[in-house]
Amino acid sequence: MKTSYNLSSNAEKKKPPAPITHITEAPNVDDHIKKEIPTSYFQSIIHLFKGNIGPGLFAMGFAFMHGGLVLAPILTVLIALISIHCQHMLINSSVKMKELRNSEKYPDFAETIEQCFETGPKATQKLARTMKGLVNLFICVTQLGFCCIYFVFISTNIKQILLAYEINLDVHYVMLITFIPIWLSSMITNLKYLTPVSFIANICMICGLSITMYYGLKDGLPDVAERKLFTSPMELALYFGTAIFAFEGIALVLPLKNAMANPNNFDRPMGVLNVGMFFVTLMFMAAGMVGYIKWGDDVAGSLTLNLGDTIGAQIVKVMVSMGVLFGYPLQFHIAIQIMLPSVIETFKCYEHTLAANLTFRSVMVIVTLGIAELVPNLGLFISLIGSLCSTALALVFPPIIELIVKRDISSICARYSMYLKNAIILILAMAGFVAGTYESLSEIIKEFSSKEPEMPTTPAEWT
């Protein structure tokens, strides 16, 4: 099989020819997926949908409270459009690099960044490997951070359900119980076989949101005049932090495109990305508008907390917890995909890649559980890291690589339009970075200044 230049250039100096074949082929999970078990249009939409629908969906009422009824819907659509556009910029750059190098597959996020910097001016060429490592680090920290948050979210919701029936079980024991189904689902090593898991997760989240909307609308909505139309800049910072967290799914787009039987169906006008994100945005808008108009300033960080202790409320909590639980393996898969080749090379597992894959996955699930168990206020630190990593991945790297790739565009008008557009996106990213970091640090200070720190129980405390 043909070995790509990128994967073999450094290995040739260190390893004999036989092991090199294993290094370049066995760890590359997506290459195997694309050639033998590709995913369909529908399966890819299911994965994209689940990758963007999580705890942030039920925090949109909280976000709209801080954004106001006038600005929040406008900003939600704006953030959605910018996020989707940045994902298209990343894909276009990946396509360009594939054509330049005549590769068999599209380079992933980090490889695209590295190759774009390598083809840029001399100043960027020196930073190519560093930027690749930085992107991989950001992705792994963000994805595994989400996995840790999922453990906390699921456990605290189950604890609330048990308390409604006068069962007082320590949340740490609940985490140990949830470890079993999470671990089993994480043993699925292929995106195609993850489709049923993601499908169940999507059904749970959609049903949970539908029941929540029913409770919000069944007695009618209060007069809109009773709600805030505008808010202060500091409150907008809280809105932005929640919204950008909810729309964070850029690390998933290239693995999904590579895994498709027909990758061109991913980013065409009516492709997986546009269609999937359109429905994701509609769900965010519905949750935010109904949640805030119905409960006003009393809207909780998660809409499920506004439903009381009714049977319907307990059903919603179960469904949402199940949806988040089955969303864990998809977020987990992205980080494992990045780290596994290095693990195989380090431990020389060239002949036993499947065993190495399953063992490493088990270890990393235990690690995420351990961090969630040992650090009850984990969400605050994840929020701080997420403000750095997530904003950089979603809003910083795509504009930068487009500036490099399209620096020689012939039309002066088109060139300056591109400069202006990317400058606006980068300014927005900087605003999100500053606002998110400030709010995260403020909450961390409050948490450590309290005598009895409590485990965060709502998405608002994690974003």
CSV table of C-alpha atoms in Angstrom, one decimal:
chain,number,residue,atom,x,y,z
A,1,MET,CA,0.0,0.0,0.0
A,2,LYS,CA,1.2,3.5,-0.8
A,3,THR,CA,2.6,5.3,2.2
A,4,SER,CA,2.0,9.0,2.5
A,5,TYR,CA,5.0,11.4,2.7
A,6,ASN,CA,3.8,13.1,5.9
A,7,LEU,CA,3.4,9.9,7.9
A,8,SER,CA,6.6,8.3,6.8
A,9,SER,CA,9.2,11.1,6.5
A,10,ASN,CA,10.2,11.1,10.1
A,11,ALA,CA,9.8,7.4,10.6
A,12,GLU,CA,12.2,6.4,7.9
A,13,LYS,CA,15.1,7.6,9.9
A,14,LYS,CA,14.2,5.6,13.0
A,15,LYS,CA,12.6,2.4,11.9
A,16,PRO,CA,13.2,-0.4,9.4
A,17,PRO,CA,10.9,-0.7,6.4
A,18,ALA,CA,8.6,-3.4,7.8
A,19,PRO,CA,7.5,-1.6,10.9
A,20,ILE,CA,6.9,1.6,9.0
A,21,THR,CA,4.1,0.0,7.1
A,22,HIS,CA,2.4,-0.8,10.3
A,23,ILE,CA,2.9,2.7,11.7
A,24,THR,CA,1.3,4.4,8.8
A,25,GLU,CA,-1.6,2.0,8.2
A,26,ALA,CA,-2.7,0.3,11.4
A,27,PRO,CA,-3.2,3.3,13.7
A,28,ASN,CA,-5.0,5.3,11.0
A,29,VAL,CA,-8.5,4.4,12.0
A,30,ASP,CA,-10.2,6.8,9.5
A,31,ASP,CA,-8.3,5.3,6.6
A,32,HIS,CA,-9.7,1.9,7.5
A,33,ILE,CA,-13.2,3.3,7.9
A,34,LYS,CA,-13.2,5.0,4.5
A,35,LYS,CA,-12.0,2.0,2.5
A,36,GLU,CA,-13.9,-0.8,4.1
A,37,ILE,CA,-16.9,0.5,6.1
A,38,PRO,CA,-17.8,4.0,4.9
A,39,THR,CA,-20.8,5.9,6.4
A,40,SER,CA,-23.8,7.1,4.5
A,41,TYR,CA,-25.3,10.6,4.3
A,42,PHE,CA,-27.9,9.8,6.9
A,43,GLN,CA,-25.4,8.2,9.3
A,44,SER,CA,-23.1,11.2,9.0
A,45,ILE,CA,-26.0,13.6,9.8
A,46,ILE,CA,-26.7,11.5,12.9
A,47,HIS,CA,-23.1,11.9,14.1
A,48,LEU,CA,-23.0,15.6,13.3
A,49,PHE,CA,-26.2,16.2,15.1
A,50,LYS,CA,-25.0,14.3,18.2
A,51,GLY,CA,-21.7,16.1,18.1
A,52,ASN,CA,-23.4,19.4,18.5
A,53,ILE,CA,-26.3,18.5,20.7
A,54,GLY,CA,-25.4,18.1,24.4
A,55,PRO,CA,-25.8,19.8,27.8
A,56,GLY,CA,-25.5,23.2,26.0
A,57,LEU,CA,-28.9,22.7,24.4
A,58,PHE,CA,-30.7,22.8,27.7
A,59,ALA,CA,-28.7,25.8,28.8
A,60,MET,CA,-29.9,28.1,26.0
A,61,GLY,CA,-32.8,29.5,28.2
A,62,PHE,CA,-30.1,30.6,30.6
A,63,ALA,CA,-28.2,32.1,27.6
A,64,PHE,CA,-31.2,34.0,26.3
A,65,MET,CA,-31.8,35.5,29.7
A,66,HIS,CA,-28.4,37.1,29.6
A,67,GLY,CA,-28.7,38.0,25.9
A,68,GLY,CA,-32.2,39.6,25.9
A,69,LEU,CA,-35.0,38.8,23.6
A,70,VAL,CA,-33.8,41.1,20.9
A,71,LEU,CA,-30.1,40.4,20.7
A,72,ALA,CA,-30.0,36.7,21.8
A,73,PRO,CA,-31.9,35.4,18.7
A,74,ILE,CA,-29.8,37.6,16.4
A,75,LEU,CA,-26.5,36.6,18.0
A,76,THR,CA,-27.5,32.9,18.0
A,77,VAL,CA,-28.0,33.0,14.3
A,78,LEU,CA,-24.8,35.0,13.8
A,79,ILE,CA,-22.7,32.6,15.9
A,80,ALA,CA,-24.2,29.7,14.0
A,81,LEU,CA,-23.4,31.2,10.6
A,82,ILE,CA,-19.9,32.1,11.7
A,83,SER,CA,-19.3,28.6,13.2
A,84,ILE,CA,-20.6,26.9,10.0
A,85,HIS,CA,-18.5,29.2,7.8
A,86,CYS,CA,-15.4,28.5,9.8
A,87,GLN,CA,-16.0,24.8,9.4
A,88,HIS,CA,-16.3,25.3,5.6
A,89,MET,CA,-13.1,27.3,5.6
A,90,LEU,CA,-11.4,24.3,7.4
A,91,ILE,CA,-12.8,21.8,4.9
A,92,ASN,CA,-11.8,24.0,1.9
A,93,SER,CA,-8.3,24.3,3.2
A,94,SER,CA,-8.2,20.5,3.7
A,95,VAL,CA,-9.4,19.9,0.2
A,96,LYS,CA,-6.7,22.3,-1.2
A,97,MET,CA,-4.0,20.5,0.7
A,98,LYS,CA,-5.2,17.1,-0.5
A,99,GLU,CA,-5.1,18.3,-4.1
A,100,LEU,CA,-1.6,19.9,-3.7
A,101,ARG,CA,-0.2,16.7,-2.3
A,102,ASN,CA,-2.3,14.2,-4.3
A,103,SER,CA,-3.2,12.4,-1.1
A,104,GLU,CA,-5.7,9.5,-0.9
A,105,LYS,CA,-7.7,11.1,1.9
A,106,TYR,CA,-8.3,14.6,3.3
A,107,PRO,CA,-5.9,15.6,6.0
A,108,ASP,CA,-7.4,16.0,9.4
A,109,PHE,CA,-7.6,19.2,11.4
A,110,ALA,CA,-4.0,19.2,12.7
A,111,GLU,CA,-2.6,18.0,9.4
A,112,THR,CA,-4.5,20.7,7.5
A,113,ILE,CA,-3.0,23.3,9.8
A,114,GLU,CA,0.5,21.9,9.4
A,115,GLN,CA,0.3,21.6,5.6
A,116,CYS,CA,-1.2,25.1,5.2
A,117,PHE,CA,1.7,26.6,7.3
A,118,GLU,CA,4.2,24.6,5.3
A,119,THR,CA,2.9,26.0,2.0
A,120,GLY,CA,2.8,29.6,3.4
A,121,PRO,CA,5.6,32.2,3.7
A,122,LYS,CA,8.9,31.3,5.3
A,123,ALA,CA,7.7,32.8,8.6
A,124,THR,CA,4.8,30.3,8.8
A,125,GLN,CA,6.8,27.3,7.6
A,126,LYS,CA,8.9,27.4,10.7
A,127,LEU,CA,5.8,27.1,12.8
A,128,ALA,CA,4.1,24.2,10.9
A,129,ARG,CA,5.0,21.3,13.3
A,130,THR,CA,4.4,23.5,16.4
A,131,MET,CA,0.9,24.5,15.2
A,132,LYS,CA,0.0,20.9,14.4
A,133,GLY,CA,1.0,19.8,17.9
A,134,LEU,CA,-0.9,22.7,19.4
A,135,VAL,CA,-4.1,21.9,17.5
A,136,ASN,CA,-3.9,18.2,18.5
A,137,LEU,CA,-3.4,19.3,22.1
A,138,PHE,CA,-6.3,21.7,22.0
A,139,ILE,CA,-8.6,19.0,20.5
A,140,CYS,CA,-7.6,16.3,23.0
A,141,VAL,CA,-8.0,18.6,26.0
A,142,THR,CA,-11.4,19.9,24.7
A,143,GLN,CA,-12.8,16.5,23.8
A,144,LEU,CA,-11.6,14.7,26.9
A,145,GLY,CA,-12.8,17.7,29.0
A,146,PHE,CA,-16.3,17.2,27.5
A,147,CYS,CA,-16.1,13.5,28.5
A,148,CYS,CA,-15.3,14.4,32.1
A,149,ILE,CA,-18.1,16.9,32.1
A,150,TYR,CA,-20.5,14.2,30.8
A,151,PHE,CA,-19.6,12.0,33.8
A,152,VAL,CA,-20.4,14.8,36.2
A,153,PHE,CA,-23.6,15.8,34.3
A,154,ILE,CA,-25.0,12.3,34.1
A,155,SER,CA,-24.2,11.5,37.7
A,156,THR,CA,-25.7,14.7,39.2
A,157,ASN,CA,-28.9,14.3,37.1
A,158,ILE,CA,-29.3,10.7,38.2
A,159,LYS,CA,-28.7,11.7,41.8
A,160,GLN,CA,-31.6,14.3,41.5
A,161,ILE,CA,-33.9,11.6,40.1
A,162,LEU,CA,-33.0,9.3,43.0
A,163,LEU,CA,-33.6,12.0,45.6
A,164,ALA,CA,-37.1,12.5,44.2
A,165,TYR,CA,-37.8,9.0,45.4
A,166,GLU,CA,-36.0,9.5,48.7
A,167,ILE,CA,-32.9,7.5,47.7
A,168,ASN,CA,-29.8,9.3,48.8
A,169,LEU,CA,-26.9,7.8,47.0
A,170,ASP,CA,-23.5,9.6,47.0
A,171,VAL,CA,-22.8,11.1,43.5
A,172,HIS,CA,-19.4,9.4,43.5
A,173,TYR,CA,-21.0,6.0,43.7
A,174,VAL,CA,-23.4,7.1,40.9
A,175,MET,CA,-20.4,7.8,38.7
A,176,LEU,CA,-19.0,4.3,39.3
A,177,ILE,CA,-22.4,2.9,38.2
A,178,THR,CA,-22.4,5.0,35.0
A,179,PHE,CA,-18.9,3.9,34.2
A,180,ILE,CA,-20.1,0.5,33.0
A,181,PRO,CA,-22.4,1.6,30.2
A,182,ILE,CA,-20.0,4.4,29.2
A,183,TRP,CA,-17.0,2.0,29.1
A,184,LEU,CA,-19.0,-0.5,27.0
A,185,SER,CA,-20.1,2.1,24.4
A,186,SER,CA,-16.5,3.5,24.2
A,187,MET,CA,-15.3,0.1,23.0
A,188,ILE,CA,-16.9,0.8,19.6
A,189,THR,CA,-13.9,1.7,17.5
A,190,ASN,CA,-15.6,2.6,14.3
A,191,LEU,CA,-17.8,5.6,13.3
A,192,LYS,CA,-20.1,3.4,11.3
A,193,TYR,CA,-20.9,1.1,14.3
A,194,LEU,CA,-21.3,4.2,16.5
A,195,THR,CA,-24.3,5.2,14.4
A,196,PRO,CA,-26.9,3.3,16.5
A,197,VAL,CA,-25.4,4.8,19.6
A,198,SER,CA,-25.6,8.3,18.3
A,199,PHE,CA,-29.1,7.6,16.9
A,200,ILE,CA,-30.3,6.6,20.4
A,201,ALA,CA,-28.6,9.7,21.9
A,202,ASN,CA,-30.3,11.9,19.3
A,203,ILE,CA,-33.8,10.4,20.0
A,204,CYS,CA,-33.3,10.9,23.8
A,205,MET,CA,-32.3,14.5,23.4
A,206,ILE,CA,-35.1,15.3,20.9
A,207,CYS,CA,-37.7,13.6,23.1
A,208,GLY,CA,-36.3,15.3,26.2
A,209,LEU,CA,-36.5,18.7,24.5
A,210,SER,CA,-40.0,18.0,23.2
A,211,ILE,CA,-41.3,17.2,26.6
A,212,THR,CA,-39.7,20.3,28.0
A,213,MET,CA,-41.2,22.4,25.3
A,214,TYR,CA,-44.6,20.8,26.0
A,215,TYR,CA,-44.4,21.8,29.7
A,216,GLY,CA,-43.3,25.3,28.7
A,217,LEU,CA,-46.1,25.9,26.2
A,218,LYS,CA,-49.1,23.9,27.6
A,219,ASP,CA,-50.3,26.8,29.9
A,220,GLY,CA,-49.4,29.5,27.4
A,221,LEU,CA,-46.5,31.9,27.5
A,222,PRO,CA,-46.4,35.1,29.5
A,223,ASP,CA,-46.4,38.5,27.9
A,224,VAL,CA,-43.1,39.2,26.1
A,225,ALA,CA,-43.1,42.7,27.5
A,226,GLU,CA,-42.3,41.1,30.9
A,227,ARG,CA,-39.0,40.0,29.7
A,228,LYS,CA,-35.7,41.9,29.1
A,229,LEU,CA,-35.2,43.0,25.5
A,230,PHE,CA,-31.6,44.1,26.0
A,231,THR,CA,-28.9,43.4,28.6
A,232,SER,CA,-25.6,44.8,29.8
A,233,PRO,CA,-22.2,43.9,28.2
A,234,MET,CA,-21.2,41.7,31.1
A,235,GLU,CA,-24.4,39.7,30.7
A,236,LEU,CA,-23.7,39.4,27.0
A,237,ALA,CA,-20.4,37.8,28.0
A,238,LEU,CA,-22.3,35.1,29.8
A,239,TYR,CA,-24.5,34.6,26.8
A,240,PHE,CA,-21.6,34.3,24.5
A,241,GLY,CA,-19.8,31.8,26.7
A,242,THR,CA,-22.8,29.4,26.8
A,243,ALA,CA,-23.6,29.8,23.1
A,244,ILE,CA,-20.1,29.2,21.7
A,245,PHE,CA,-19.9,26.2,23.9
A,246,ALA,CA,-23.1,24.8,22.5
A,247,PHE,CA,-22.0,25.3,18.9
A,248,GLU,CA,-18.5,23.7,19.4
A,249,GLY,CA,-18.3,20.8,17.0
A,250,ILE,CA,-15.5,21.7,14.6
A,251,ALA,CA,-13.2,18.9,15.6
A,252,LEU,CA,-15.7,16.4,14.2
A,253,VAL,CA,-16.2,17.7,10.6
A,254,LEU,CA,-13.1,16.3,8.9
A,255,PRO,CA,-13.3,12.8,10.5
A,256,LEU,CA,-16.9,12.7,9.4
A,257,LYS,CA,-16.1,13.8,5.9
A,258,ASN,CA,-13.2,11.2,5.6
A,259,ALA,CA,-15.5,8.5,6.9
A,260,MET,CA,-18.2,9.0,4.2
A,261,ALA,CA,-18.6,6.8,1.2
A,262,ASN,CA,-19.0,10.0,-0.9
A,263,PRO,CA,-17.1,12.8,1.0
A,264,ASN,CA,-18.4,15.4,-1.4
A,265,ASN,CA,-21.8,15.0,0.1
A,266,PHE,CA,-20.6,16.4,3.4
A,267,ASP,CA,-20.0,20.1,2.4
A,268,ARG,CA,-22.1,20.6,-0.7
A,269,PRO,CA,-24.9,23.3,-0.4
A,270,MET,CA,-27.5,20.6,0.8
A,271,GLY,CA,-24.9,18.4,2.3
A,272,VAL,CA,-24.5,17.0,5.8
A,273,LEU,CA,-22.9,20.1,7.4
A,274,ASN,CA,-25.4,22.7,6.2
A,275,VAL,CA,-28.5,20.5,6.7
A,276,GLY,CA,-27.4,19.2,10.1
A,277,MET,CA,-26.4,22.6,11.5
A,278,PHE,CA,-29.6,24.2,10.3
A,279,PHE,CA,-31.7,21.8,12.5
A,280,VAL,CA,-29.2,22.2,15.3
A,281,THR,CA,-29.7,26.0,15.2
A,282,LEU,CA,-33.5,25.6,15.2
A,283,MET,CA,-33.3,23.5,18.3
A,284,PHE,CA,-31.1,26.0,20.1
A,285,MET,CA,-33.4,28.9,19.1
A,286,ALA,CA,-36.5,27.0,20.3
A,287,ALA,CA,-35.0,26.0,23.6
A,288,GLY,CA,-33.7,29.5,24.3
A,289,MET,CA,-36.8,31.5,23.3
A,290,VAL,CA,-39.4,29.2,25.0
A,291,GLY,CA,-37.2,28.7,28.1
A,292,TYR,CA,-36.6,32.4,28.8
A,293,ILE,CA,-40.1,33.6,27.8
A,294,LYS,CA,-41.7,31.0,30.0
A,295,TRP,CA,-39.6,31.2,33.2
A,296,GLY,CA,-38.0,34.6,32.8
A,297,ASP,CA,-35.3,35.4,35.3
A,298,ASP,CA,-36.1,32.2,37.1
A,299,VAL,CA,-34.9,30.1,34.2
A,300,ALA,CA,-32.3,27.6,35.4
A,301,GLY,CA,-29.0,26.7,33.9
A,302,SER,CA,-30.7,23.6,32.6
A,303,LEU,CA,-34.4,23.8,31.5
A,304,THR,CA,-35.0,20.4,33.1
A,305,LEU,CA,-34.6,22.0,36.5
A,306,ASN,CA,-37.6,24.3,35.9
A,307,LEU,CA,-40.0,21.3,35.4
A,308,GLY,CA,-40.3,20.5,39.1
A,309,ASP,CA,-40.6,16.9,40.5
A,310,THR,CA,-43.4,15.7,38.2
A,311,ILE,CA,-43.2,12.4,36.5
A,312,GLY,CA,-42.6,14.2,33.2
A,313,ALA,CA,-39.7,16.0,34.7
A,314,GLN,CA,-38.1,12.8,35.8
A,315,ILE,CA,-38.6,11.3,32.4
A,316,VAL,CA,-36.9,14.3,30.8
A,317,LYS,CA,-33.9,14.0,33.2
A,318,VAL,CA,-33.6,10.3,32.4
A,319,MET,CA,-33.8,10.9,28.6
A,320,VAL,CA,-31.3,13.8,28.7
A,321,SER,CA,-28.9,11.7,30.9
A,322,MET,CA,-29.2,8.8,28.4
A,323,GLY,CA,-28.6,11.2,25.5
A,324,VAL,CA,-25.5,12.6,27.1
A,325,LEU,CA,-24.2,9.1,28.1
A,326,PHE,CA,-24.5,7.9,24.5
A,327,GLY,CA,-22.9,11.1,23.3
A,328,TYR,CA,-19.7,10.2,25.2
A,329,PRO,CA,-18.2,7.7,22.8
A,330,LEU,CA,-18.5,10.1,19.9
A,331,GLN,CA,-16.6,12.9,21.7
A,332,PHE,CA,-14.2,10.3,23.0
A,333,HIS,CA,-13.5,8.8,19.6
A,334,ILE,CA,-12.0,12.1,18.3
A,335,ALA,CA,-9.4,12.3,21.0
A,336,ILE,CA,-8.5,8.6,20.8
A,337,GLN,CA,-8.1,8.9,17.0
A,338,ILE,CA,-5.4,11.5,17.6
A,339,MET,CA,-3.5,9.8,20.4
A,340,LEU,CA,-3.7,6.2,19.4
A,341,PRO,CA,-0.9,6.3,16.6
A,342,SER,CA,1.6,7.7,19.1
A,343,VAL,CA,0.6,5.1,21.7
A,344,ILE,CA,1.1,2.3,19.2
A,345,GLU,CA,4.5,3.6,18.1
A,346,THR,CA,5.6,4.2,21.7
A,347,PHE,CA,4.8,0.7,22.9
A,348,LYS,CA,5.6,-1.0,19.5
A,349,CYS,CA,2.1,-2.6,19.2
A,350,TYR,CA,2.4,-2.9,15.4
A,351,GLU,CA,1.1,-6.5,15.3
A,352,HIS,CA,-1.7,-6.0,17.9
A,353,THR,CA,-3.3,-2.7,17.0
A,354,LEU,CA,-6.9,-3.8,17.9
A,355,ALA,CA,-5.8,-5.0,21.4
A,356,ALA,CA,-3.8,-1.8,21.9
A,357,ASN,CA,-6.8,0.3,20.8
A,358,LEU,CA,-9.2,-1.4,23.2
A,359,THR,CA,-6.7,-1.3,26.1
A,360,PHE,CA,-6.0,2.4,25.5
A,361,ARG,CA,-9.7,3.2,25.3
A,362,SER,CA,-10.3,1.5,28.6
A,363,VAL,CA,-7.5,3.3,30.3
A,364,MET,CA,-8.7,6.7,29.0
A,365,VAL,CA,-12.3,6.1,30.2
A,366,ILE,CA,-10.9,5.3,33.6
A,367,VAL,CA,-8.8,8.5,33.5
A,368,THR,CA,-11.8,10.6,32.7
A,369,LEU,CA,-13.8,8.9,35.5
A,370,GLY,CA,-10.9,9.4,37.9
A,371,ILE,CA,-10.6,13.1,37.1
A,372,ALA,CA,-14.4,13.6,37.5
A,373,GLU,CA,-14.3,11.7,40.9
A,374,LEU,CA,-11.2,13.5,42.3
A,375,VAL,CA,-12.1,17.0,41.2
A,376,PRO,CA,-15.7,17.8,42.1
A,377,ASN,CA,-15.5,21.4,40.7
A,378,LEU,CA,-14.0,20.1,37.5
A,379,GLY,CA,-16.5,22.1,35.4
A,380,LEU,CA,-15.0,25.4,36.3
A,381,PHE,CA,-11.5,24.4,35.1
A,382,ILE,CA,-12.9,22.8,32.0
A,383,SER,CA,-14.7,26.1,31.3
A,384,LEU,CA,-11.4,28.0,31.6
A,385,ILE,CA,-9.6,25.6,29.3
A,386,GLY,CA,-12.6,25.5,26.9
A,387,SER,CA,-12.5,29.3,26.6
A,388,LEU,CA,-8.9,29.0,25.3
A,389,CYS,CA,-9.1,25.7,23.3
A,390,SER,CA,-12.6,25.8,22.0
A,391,THR,CA,-12.5,29.4,20.8
A,392,ALA,CA,-9.1,28.8,19.2
A,393,LEU,CA,-10.3,25.7,17.3
A,394,ALA,CA,-13.7,27.1,16.2
A,395,LEU,CA,-12.9,30.8,15.5
A,396,VAL,CA,-9.1,31.4,15.3
A,397,PHE,CA,-7.4,28.6,13.3
A,398,PRO,CA,-9.8,28.5,10.3
A,399,PRO,CA,-9.5,32.3,9.5
A,400,ILE,CA,-5.7,32.1,9.9
A,401,ILE,CA,-5.2,29.2,7.5
A,402,GLU,CA,-7.6,30.8,4.9
A,403,LEU,CA,-5.5,33.9,5.0
A,404,ILE,CA,-2.4,31.7,4.3
A,405,VAL,CA,-4.0,29.6,1.6
A,406,LYS,CA,-5.7,32.5,-0.3
A,407,ARG,CA,-3.0,35.1,0.2
A,408,ASP,CA,-2.3,35.2,-3.6
A,409,ILE,CA,-5.8,35.7,-4.7
A,410,SER,CA,-5.8,37.7,-7.9
A,411,SER,CA,-8.8,40.0,-7.3
A,412,ILE,CA,-7.9,42.9,-5.1
A,413,CYS,CA,-11.5,43.4,-4.1
A,414,ALA,CA,-11.9,39.8,-3.1
A,415,ARG,CA,-8.6,39.8,-1.3
A,416,TYR,CA,-9.5,42.8,0.9
A,417,SER,CA,-13.0,41.4,1.5
A,418,MET,CA,-11.4,38.2,2.8
A,419,TYR,CA,-9.1,40.2,5.0
A,420,LEU,CA,-12.1,42.2,6.5
A,421,LYS,CA,-14.2,39.1,7.0
A,422,ASN,CA,-11.5,37.2,8.8
A,423,ALA,CA,-10.5,40.2,10.9
A,424,ILE,CA,-14.1,40.4,12.2
A,425,ILE,CA,-14.1,36.7,13.0
A,426,LEU,CA,-10.8,37.0,14.9
A,427,ILE,CA,-12.1,40.1,16.8
A,428,LEU,CA,-15.2,38.1,17.8
A,429,ALA,CA,-12.9,35.2,18.9
A,430,MET,CA,-10.8,37.5,21.0
A,431,ALA,CA,-13.9,39.0,22.6
A,432,GLY,CA,-15.1,35.4,23.4
A,433,PHE,CA,-11.7,34.5,24.8
A,434,VAL,CA,-11.5,37.5,27.1
A,435,ALA,CA,-15.1,37.2,28.3
A,436,GLY,CA,-15.0,33.4,28.8
A,437,THR,CA,-11.7,33.6,30.6
A,438,TYR,CA,-12.8,36.4,32.9
A,439,GLU,CA,-16.1,34.7,33.8
A,440,SER,CA,-14.3,31.3,34.3
A,441,LEU,CA,-11.7,32.9,36.6
A,442,SER,CA,-14.4,34.8,38.5
A,443,GLU,CA,-16.3,31.5,39.2
A,444,ILE,CA,-13.2,29.7,40.2
A,445,ILE,CA,-12.3,32.4,42.7
A,446,LYS,CA,-15.9,32.2,44.1
A,447,GLU,CA,-15.7,28.5,44.3
A,448,PHE,CA,-12.5,28.4,46.2
A,449,SER,CA,-13.5,31.2,48.5
A,450,SER,CA,-16.5,29.3,49.7
A,451,LYS,CA,-16.1,27.1,52.7
A,452,GLU,CA,-18.0,24.1,51.3
A,453,PRO,CA,-17.5,23.8,47.6
A,454,GLU,CA,-20.3,22.0,45.8
A,455,MET,CA,-20.2,19.9,42.7
A,456,PRO,CA,-21.6,21.8,39.7
A,457,THR,CA,-25.0,20.5,38.7
A,458,THR,CA,-26.0,22.6,35.7
A,459,PRO,CA,-24.5,23.3,32.3
A,460,ALA,CA,-24.4,27.0,33.3
A,461,GLU,CA,-21.7,26.2,35.8
A,462,TRP,CA,-19.7,24.4,33.2
A,463,THR,CA,-19.9,27.1,30.5
